[in-house]
PDB file of C-alpha atoms in Angstrom:
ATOM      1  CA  UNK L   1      -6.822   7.076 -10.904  1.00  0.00           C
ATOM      2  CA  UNK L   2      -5.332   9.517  -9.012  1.00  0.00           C
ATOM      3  CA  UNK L   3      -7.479  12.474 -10.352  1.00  0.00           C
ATOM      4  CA  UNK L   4     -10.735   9.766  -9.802  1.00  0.00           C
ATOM      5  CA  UNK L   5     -10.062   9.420  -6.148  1.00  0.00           C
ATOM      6  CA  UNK L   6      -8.704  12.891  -5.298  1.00  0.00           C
ATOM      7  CA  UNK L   7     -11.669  14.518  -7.261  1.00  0.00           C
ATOM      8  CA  UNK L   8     -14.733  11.915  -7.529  1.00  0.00           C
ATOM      9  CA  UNK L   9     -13.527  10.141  -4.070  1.00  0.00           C
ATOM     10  CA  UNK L  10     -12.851  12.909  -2.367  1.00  0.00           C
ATOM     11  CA  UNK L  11      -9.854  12.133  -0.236  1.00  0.00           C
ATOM     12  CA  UNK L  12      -8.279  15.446   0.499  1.00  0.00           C
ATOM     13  CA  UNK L  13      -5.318  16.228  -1.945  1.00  0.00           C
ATOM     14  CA  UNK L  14      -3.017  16.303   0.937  1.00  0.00           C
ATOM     15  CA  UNK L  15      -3.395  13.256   2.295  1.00  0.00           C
ATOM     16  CA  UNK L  16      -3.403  11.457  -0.759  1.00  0.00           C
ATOM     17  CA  UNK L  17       0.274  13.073  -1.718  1.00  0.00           C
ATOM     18  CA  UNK L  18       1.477  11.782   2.060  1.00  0.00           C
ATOM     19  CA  UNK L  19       0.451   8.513   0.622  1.00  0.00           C
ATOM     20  CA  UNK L  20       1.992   8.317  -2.573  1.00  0.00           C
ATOM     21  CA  UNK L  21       4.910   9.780  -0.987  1.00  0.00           C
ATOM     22  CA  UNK L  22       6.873   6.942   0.580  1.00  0.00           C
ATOM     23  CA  UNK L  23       6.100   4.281  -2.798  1.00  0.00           C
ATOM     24  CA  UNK L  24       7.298   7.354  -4.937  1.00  0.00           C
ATOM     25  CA  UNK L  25      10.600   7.961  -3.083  1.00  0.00           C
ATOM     26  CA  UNK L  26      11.188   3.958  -3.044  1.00  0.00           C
ATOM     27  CA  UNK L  27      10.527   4.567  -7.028  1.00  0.00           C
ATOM     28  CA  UNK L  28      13.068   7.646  -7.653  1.00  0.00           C
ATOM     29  CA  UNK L  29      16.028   5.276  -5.637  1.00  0.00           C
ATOM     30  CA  UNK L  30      15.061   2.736  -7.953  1.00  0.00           C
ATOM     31  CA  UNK L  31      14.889   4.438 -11.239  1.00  0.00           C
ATOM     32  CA  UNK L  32      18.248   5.845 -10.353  1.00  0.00           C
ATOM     33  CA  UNK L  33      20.186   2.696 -10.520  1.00  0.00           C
ATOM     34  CA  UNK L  34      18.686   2.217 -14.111  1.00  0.00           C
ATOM     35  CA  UNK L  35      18.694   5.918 -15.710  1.00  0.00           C
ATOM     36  CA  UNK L  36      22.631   6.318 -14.655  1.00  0.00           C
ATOM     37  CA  UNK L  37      24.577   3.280 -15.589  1.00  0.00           C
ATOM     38  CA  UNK L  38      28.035   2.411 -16.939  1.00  0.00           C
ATOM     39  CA  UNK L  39      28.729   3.432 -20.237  1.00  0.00           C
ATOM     40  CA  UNK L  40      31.067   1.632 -23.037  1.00  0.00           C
ATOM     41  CA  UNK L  41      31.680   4.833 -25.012  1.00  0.00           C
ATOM     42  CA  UNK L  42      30.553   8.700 -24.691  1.00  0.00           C
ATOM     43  CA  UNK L  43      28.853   8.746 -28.098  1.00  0.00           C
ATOM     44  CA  UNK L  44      25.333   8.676 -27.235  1.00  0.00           C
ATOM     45  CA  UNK L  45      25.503   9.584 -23.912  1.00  0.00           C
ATOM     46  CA  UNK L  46      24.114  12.980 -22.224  1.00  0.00           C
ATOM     47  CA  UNK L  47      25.734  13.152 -19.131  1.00  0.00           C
ATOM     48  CA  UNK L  48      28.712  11.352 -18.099  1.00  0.00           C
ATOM     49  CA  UNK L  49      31.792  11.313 -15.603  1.00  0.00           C
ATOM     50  CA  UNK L  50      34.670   9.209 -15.422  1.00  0.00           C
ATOM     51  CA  UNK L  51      35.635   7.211 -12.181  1.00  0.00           C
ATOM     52  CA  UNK L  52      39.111   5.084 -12.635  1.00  0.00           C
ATOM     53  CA  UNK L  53      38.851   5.253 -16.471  1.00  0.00           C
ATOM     54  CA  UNK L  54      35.115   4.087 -16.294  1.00  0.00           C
ATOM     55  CA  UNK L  55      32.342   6.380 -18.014  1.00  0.00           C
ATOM     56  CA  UNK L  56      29.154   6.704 -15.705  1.00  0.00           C
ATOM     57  CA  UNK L  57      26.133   8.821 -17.110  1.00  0.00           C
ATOM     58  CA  UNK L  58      23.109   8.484 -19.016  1.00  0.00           C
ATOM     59  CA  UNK L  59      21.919   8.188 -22.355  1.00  0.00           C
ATOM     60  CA  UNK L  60      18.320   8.853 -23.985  1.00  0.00           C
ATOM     61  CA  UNK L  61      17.589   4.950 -23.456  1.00  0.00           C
ATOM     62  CA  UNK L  62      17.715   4.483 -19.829  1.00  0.00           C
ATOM     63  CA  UNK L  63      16.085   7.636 -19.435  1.00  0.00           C
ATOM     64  CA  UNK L  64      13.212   6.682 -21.195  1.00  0.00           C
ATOM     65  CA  UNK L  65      13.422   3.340 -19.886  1.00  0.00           C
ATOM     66  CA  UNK L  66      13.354   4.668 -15.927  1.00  0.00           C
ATOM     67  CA  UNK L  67      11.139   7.155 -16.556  1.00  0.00           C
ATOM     68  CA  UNK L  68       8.439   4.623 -18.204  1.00  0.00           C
ATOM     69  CA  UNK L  69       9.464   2.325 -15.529  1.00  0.00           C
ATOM     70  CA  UNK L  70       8.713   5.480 -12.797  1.00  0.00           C
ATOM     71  CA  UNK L  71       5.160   5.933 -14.801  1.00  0.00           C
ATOM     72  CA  UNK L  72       4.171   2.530 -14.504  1.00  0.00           C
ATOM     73  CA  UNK L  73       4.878   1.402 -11.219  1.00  0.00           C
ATOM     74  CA  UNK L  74       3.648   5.041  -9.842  1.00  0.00           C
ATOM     75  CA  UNK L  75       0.623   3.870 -11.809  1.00  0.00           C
ATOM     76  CA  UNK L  76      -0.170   0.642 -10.238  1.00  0.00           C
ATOM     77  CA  UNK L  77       0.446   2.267  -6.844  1.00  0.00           C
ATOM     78  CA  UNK L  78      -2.382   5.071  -8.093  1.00  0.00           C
ATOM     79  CA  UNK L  79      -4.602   1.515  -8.918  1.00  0.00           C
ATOM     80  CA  UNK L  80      -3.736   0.162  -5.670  1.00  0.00           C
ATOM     81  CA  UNK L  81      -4.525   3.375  -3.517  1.00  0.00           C
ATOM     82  CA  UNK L  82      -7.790   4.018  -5.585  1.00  0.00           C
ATOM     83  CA  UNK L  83      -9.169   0.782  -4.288  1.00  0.00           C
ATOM     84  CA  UNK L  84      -8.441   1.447  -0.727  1.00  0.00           C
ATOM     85  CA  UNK L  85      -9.166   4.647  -0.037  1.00  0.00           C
ATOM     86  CA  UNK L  86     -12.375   4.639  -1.726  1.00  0.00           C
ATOM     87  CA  UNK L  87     -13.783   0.665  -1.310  1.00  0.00           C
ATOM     88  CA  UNK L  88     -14.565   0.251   2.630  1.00  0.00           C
ATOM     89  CA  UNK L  89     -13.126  -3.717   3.414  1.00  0.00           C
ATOM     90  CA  UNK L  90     -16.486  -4.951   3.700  1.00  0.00           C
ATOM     91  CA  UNK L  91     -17.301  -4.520   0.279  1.00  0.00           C
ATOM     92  CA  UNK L  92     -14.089  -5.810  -1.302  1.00  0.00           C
ATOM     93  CA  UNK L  93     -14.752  -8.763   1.110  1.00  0.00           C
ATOM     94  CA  UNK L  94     -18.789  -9.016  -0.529  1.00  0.00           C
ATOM     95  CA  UNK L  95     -17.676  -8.673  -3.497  1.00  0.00           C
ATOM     96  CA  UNK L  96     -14.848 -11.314  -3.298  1.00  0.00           C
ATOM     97  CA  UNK L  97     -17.693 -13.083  -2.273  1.00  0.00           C
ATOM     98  CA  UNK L  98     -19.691 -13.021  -5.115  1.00  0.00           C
ATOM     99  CA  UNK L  99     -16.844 -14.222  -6.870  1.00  0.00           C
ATOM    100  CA  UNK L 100     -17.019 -17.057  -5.260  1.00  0.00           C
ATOM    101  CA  UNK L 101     -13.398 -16.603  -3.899  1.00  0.00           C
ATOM    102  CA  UNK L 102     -13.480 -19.572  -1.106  1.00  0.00           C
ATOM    103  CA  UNK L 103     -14.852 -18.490   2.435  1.00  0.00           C
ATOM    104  CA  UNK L 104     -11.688 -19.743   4.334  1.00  0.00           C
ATOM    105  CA  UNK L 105      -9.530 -17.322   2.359  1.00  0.00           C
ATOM    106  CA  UNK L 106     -11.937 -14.349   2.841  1.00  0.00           C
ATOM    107  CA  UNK L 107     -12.152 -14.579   6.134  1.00  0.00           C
ATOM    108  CA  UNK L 108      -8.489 -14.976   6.517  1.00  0.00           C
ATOM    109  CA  UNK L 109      -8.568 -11.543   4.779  1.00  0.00           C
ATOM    110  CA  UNK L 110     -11.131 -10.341   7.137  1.00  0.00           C
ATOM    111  CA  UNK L 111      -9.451 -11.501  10.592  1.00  0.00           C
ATOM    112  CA  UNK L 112      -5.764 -10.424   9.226  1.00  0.00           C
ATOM    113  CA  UNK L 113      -7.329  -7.316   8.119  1.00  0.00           C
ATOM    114  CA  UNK L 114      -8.545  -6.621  11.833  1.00  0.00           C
ATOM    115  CA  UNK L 115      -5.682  -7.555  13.837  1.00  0.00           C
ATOM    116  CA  UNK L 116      -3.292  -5.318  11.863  1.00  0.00           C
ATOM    117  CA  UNK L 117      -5.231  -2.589  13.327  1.00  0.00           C
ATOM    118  CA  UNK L 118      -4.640  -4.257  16.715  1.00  0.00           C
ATOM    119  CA  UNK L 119      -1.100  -4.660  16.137  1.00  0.00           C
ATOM    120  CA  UNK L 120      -1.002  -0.962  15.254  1.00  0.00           C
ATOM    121  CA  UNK L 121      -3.420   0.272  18.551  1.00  0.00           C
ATOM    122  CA  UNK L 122      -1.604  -1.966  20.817  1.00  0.00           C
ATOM    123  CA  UNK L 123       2.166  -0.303  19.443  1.00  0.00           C
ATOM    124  CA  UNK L 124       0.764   3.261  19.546  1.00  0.00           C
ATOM    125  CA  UNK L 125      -0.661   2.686  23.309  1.00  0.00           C
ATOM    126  CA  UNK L 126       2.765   1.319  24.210  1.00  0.00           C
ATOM    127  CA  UNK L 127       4.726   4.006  22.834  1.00  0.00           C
ATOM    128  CA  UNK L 128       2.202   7.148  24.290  1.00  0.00           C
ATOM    129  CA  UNK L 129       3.298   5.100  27.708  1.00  0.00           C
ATOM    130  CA  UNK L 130       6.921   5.256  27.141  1.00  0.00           C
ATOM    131  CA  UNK L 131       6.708   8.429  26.174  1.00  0.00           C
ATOM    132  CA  UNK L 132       4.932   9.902  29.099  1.00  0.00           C
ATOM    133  CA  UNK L 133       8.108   8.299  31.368  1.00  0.00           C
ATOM    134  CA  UNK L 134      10.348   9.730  29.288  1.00  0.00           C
ATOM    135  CA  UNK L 135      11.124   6.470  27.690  1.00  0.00           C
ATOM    136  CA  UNK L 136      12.961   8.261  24.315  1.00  0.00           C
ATOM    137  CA  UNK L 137      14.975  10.770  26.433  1.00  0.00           C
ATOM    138  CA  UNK L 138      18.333   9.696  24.754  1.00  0.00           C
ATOM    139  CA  UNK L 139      20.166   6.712  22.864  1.00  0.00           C
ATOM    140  CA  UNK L 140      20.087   4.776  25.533  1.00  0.00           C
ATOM    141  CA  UNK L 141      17.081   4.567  26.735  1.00  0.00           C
ATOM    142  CA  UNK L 142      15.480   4.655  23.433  1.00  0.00           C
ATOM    143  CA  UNK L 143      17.441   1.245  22.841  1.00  0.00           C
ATOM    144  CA  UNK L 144      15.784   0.269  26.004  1.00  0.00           C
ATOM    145  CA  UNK L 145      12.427   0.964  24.693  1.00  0.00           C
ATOM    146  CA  UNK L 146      12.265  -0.228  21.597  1.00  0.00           C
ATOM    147  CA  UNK L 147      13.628  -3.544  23.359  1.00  0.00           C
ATOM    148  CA  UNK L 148      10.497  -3.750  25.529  1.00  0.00           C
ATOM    149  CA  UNK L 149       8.015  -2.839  22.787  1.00  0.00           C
ATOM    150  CA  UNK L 150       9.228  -5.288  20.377  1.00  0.00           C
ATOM    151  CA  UNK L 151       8.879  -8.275  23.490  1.00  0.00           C
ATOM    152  CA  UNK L 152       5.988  -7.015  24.571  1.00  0.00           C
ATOM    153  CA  UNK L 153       4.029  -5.888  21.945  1.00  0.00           C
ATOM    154  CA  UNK L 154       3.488  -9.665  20.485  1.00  0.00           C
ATOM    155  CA  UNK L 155       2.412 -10.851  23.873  1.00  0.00           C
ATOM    156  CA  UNK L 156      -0.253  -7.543  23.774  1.00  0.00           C
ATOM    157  CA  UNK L 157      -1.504  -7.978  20.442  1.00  0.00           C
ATOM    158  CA  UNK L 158      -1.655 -12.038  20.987  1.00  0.00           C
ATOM    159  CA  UNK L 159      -3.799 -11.677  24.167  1.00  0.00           C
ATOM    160  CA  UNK L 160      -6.031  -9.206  22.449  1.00  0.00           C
ATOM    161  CA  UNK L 161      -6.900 -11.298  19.305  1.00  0.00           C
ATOM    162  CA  UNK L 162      -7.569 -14.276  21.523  1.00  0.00           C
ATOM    163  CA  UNK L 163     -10.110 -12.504  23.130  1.00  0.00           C
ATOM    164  CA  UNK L 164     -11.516 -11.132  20.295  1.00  0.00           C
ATOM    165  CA  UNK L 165     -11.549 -14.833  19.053  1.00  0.00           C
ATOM    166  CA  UNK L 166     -13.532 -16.024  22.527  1.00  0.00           C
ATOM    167  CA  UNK L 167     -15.829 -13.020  21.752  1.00  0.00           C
ATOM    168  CA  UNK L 168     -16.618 -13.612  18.250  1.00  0.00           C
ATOM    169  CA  UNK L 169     -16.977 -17.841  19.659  1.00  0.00           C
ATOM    170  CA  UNK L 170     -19.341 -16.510  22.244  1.00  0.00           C
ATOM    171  CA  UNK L 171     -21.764 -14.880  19.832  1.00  0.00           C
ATOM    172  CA  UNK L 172     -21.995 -17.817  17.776  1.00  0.00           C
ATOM    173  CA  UNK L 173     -18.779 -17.823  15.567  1.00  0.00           C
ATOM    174  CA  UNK L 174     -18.435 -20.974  13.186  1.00  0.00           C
ATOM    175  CA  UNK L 175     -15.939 -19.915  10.676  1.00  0.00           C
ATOM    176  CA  UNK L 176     -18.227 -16.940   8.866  1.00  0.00           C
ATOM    177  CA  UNK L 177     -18.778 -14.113   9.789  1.00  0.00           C
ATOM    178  CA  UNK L 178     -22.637 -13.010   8.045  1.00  0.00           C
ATOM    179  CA  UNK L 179     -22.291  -9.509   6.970  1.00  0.00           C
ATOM    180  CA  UNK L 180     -25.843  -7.347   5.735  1.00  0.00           C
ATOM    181  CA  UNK L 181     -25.198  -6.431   2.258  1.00  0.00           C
ATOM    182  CA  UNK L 182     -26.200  -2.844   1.426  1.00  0.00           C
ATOM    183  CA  UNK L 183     -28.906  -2.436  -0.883  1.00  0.00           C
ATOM    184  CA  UNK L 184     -26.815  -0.074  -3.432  1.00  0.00           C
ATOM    185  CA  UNK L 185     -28.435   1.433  -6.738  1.00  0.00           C
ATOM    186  CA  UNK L 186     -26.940   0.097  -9.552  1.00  0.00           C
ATOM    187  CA  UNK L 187     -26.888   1.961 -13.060  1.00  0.00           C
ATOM    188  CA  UNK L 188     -27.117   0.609 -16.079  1.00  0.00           C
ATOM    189  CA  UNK L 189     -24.741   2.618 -18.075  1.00  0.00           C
ATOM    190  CA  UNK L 190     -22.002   2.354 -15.570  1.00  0.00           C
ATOM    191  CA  UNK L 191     -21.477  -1.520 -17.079  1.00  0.00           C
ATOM    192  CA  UNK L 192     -20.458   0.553 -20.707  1.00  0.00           C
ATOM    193  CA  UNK L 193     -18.539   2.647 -18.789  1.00  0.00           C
ATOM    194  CA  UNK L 194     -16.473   0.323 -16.652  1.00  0.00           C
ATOM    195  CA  UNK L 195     -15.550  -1.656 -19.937  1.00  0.00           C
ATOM    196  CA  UNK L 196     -14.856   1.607 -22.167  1.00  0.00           C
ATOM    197  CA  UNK L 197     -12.391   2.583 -19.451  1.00  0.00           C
ATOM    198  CA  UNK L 198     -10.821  -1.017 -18.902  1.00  0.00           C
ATOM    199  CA  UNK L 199     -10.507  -1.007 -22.636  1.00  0.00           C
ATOM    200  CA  UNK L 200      -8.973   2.487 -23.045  1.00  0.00           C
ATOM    201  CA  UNK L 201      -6.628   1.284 -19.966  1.00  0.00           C
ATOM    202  CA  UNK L 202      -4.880  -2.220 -21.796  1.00  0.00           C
ATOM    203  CA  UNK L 203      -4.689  -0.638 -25.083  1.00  0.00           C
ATOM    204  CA  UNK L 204      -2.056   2.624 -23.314  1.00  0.00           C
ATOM    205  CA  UNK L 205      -0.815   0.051 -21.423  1.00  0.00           C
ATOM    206  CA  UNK L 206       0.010  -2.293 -24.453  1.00  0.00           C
ATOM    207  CA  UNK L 207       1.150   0.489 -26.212  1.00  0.00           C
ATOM    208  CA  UNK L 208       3.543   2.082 -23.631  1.00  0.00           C
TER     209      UNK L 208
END
């Protein structure tokens, strides 16, 4: 997935690798705790040290174990970034929609979806602001900022969504929001494709 969406995508190689860095660091820390455990003997184990007449090391299981563990999860993530950097939301909401996924929980999707970004704008404004009056200078009055823009950035955000609402209630809003479909050429042999490739996919993951 990675190679689809770097190559076929095109997402720039760098940013995808700033992406997968944070999940993949949360995955090392993780893997960690299962590749080095505590041992009952030194038999089968490759590295080891004792701490207060307790072995602590690993042996060829966990390692295989954490590192198919690593694979898998680093996998999904792949699955997960594929979709997102590649599907605009509109489209995962249409397609939801032919689905027939219920309307109230796609446009929960679609609203939630749109105030994140609001969240994040309103945050970023607020901290270029504190910034420019030298609101990080030191501990202090960092501990002083971060004060105000956690109490003020829900009052912000909240004011801004309700007058998205009113605007969306002005121009007719009733609980749907009608989005044109794009007329999209659809080939034939992709259908093969898609179910060659799903097939390929839960027969390595069945295996492994």
């Amino acid at each position: 997935m990675s190679y689809v969406a770097v190559v076929k995508g095109g997402v720039p190689l760098s940013l995808y690798l700033k992406l997968l860095l944070v999940p993949a660091t949360f995955l090392i820390t993780g893997v960690l705790t299962i590749a080095i455990n505590k041992l009952d003997s030194t038999t089968d184990a490759l590295l080891y040290i004792e701490v207060f007449n307790t072995y602590i090391g690993s042996t060829y299981e966990t390692l295989f174990a954490s590192l198919r563990i690593f694979c898998k999860s680093l996998g999904a993530v792949s699955c997960l970034y594929f979709l997102t950097v590649t599907t605009p939301m509109t489209n995962i909401l249409l397609a939801l929609k032919k689905l027939k996924v219920p309307v109230l929980f796609i446009e929960l999707m679609s609203l939630v979806y749109y105030f994140i970004f609001i969240l994040l704008n309103t945050s970023a404004n607020i901290v270029i602001s504190q910034n420019s009056r030298l609101g990080y200078l030191n501990f202090k009055s960092s501990i002083k900022s971060i004060t105000l823009l956690c109490s003020n950035l829900f009052i912000k955000s909240y004011k801004r969504s309700f007058d998205t609402f009113t605007a969306l209630e002005a121009r007719g809003y009733t609980g749907y929001l009608n989005v044109i479909e794009e007329d999209t050429f659809k080939e034939f042999l992709s259908i093969p494709k898609i179910l060659f490739i799903e097939s390929l996919l839960i027969i390595l993951s069945i295996l492994l």
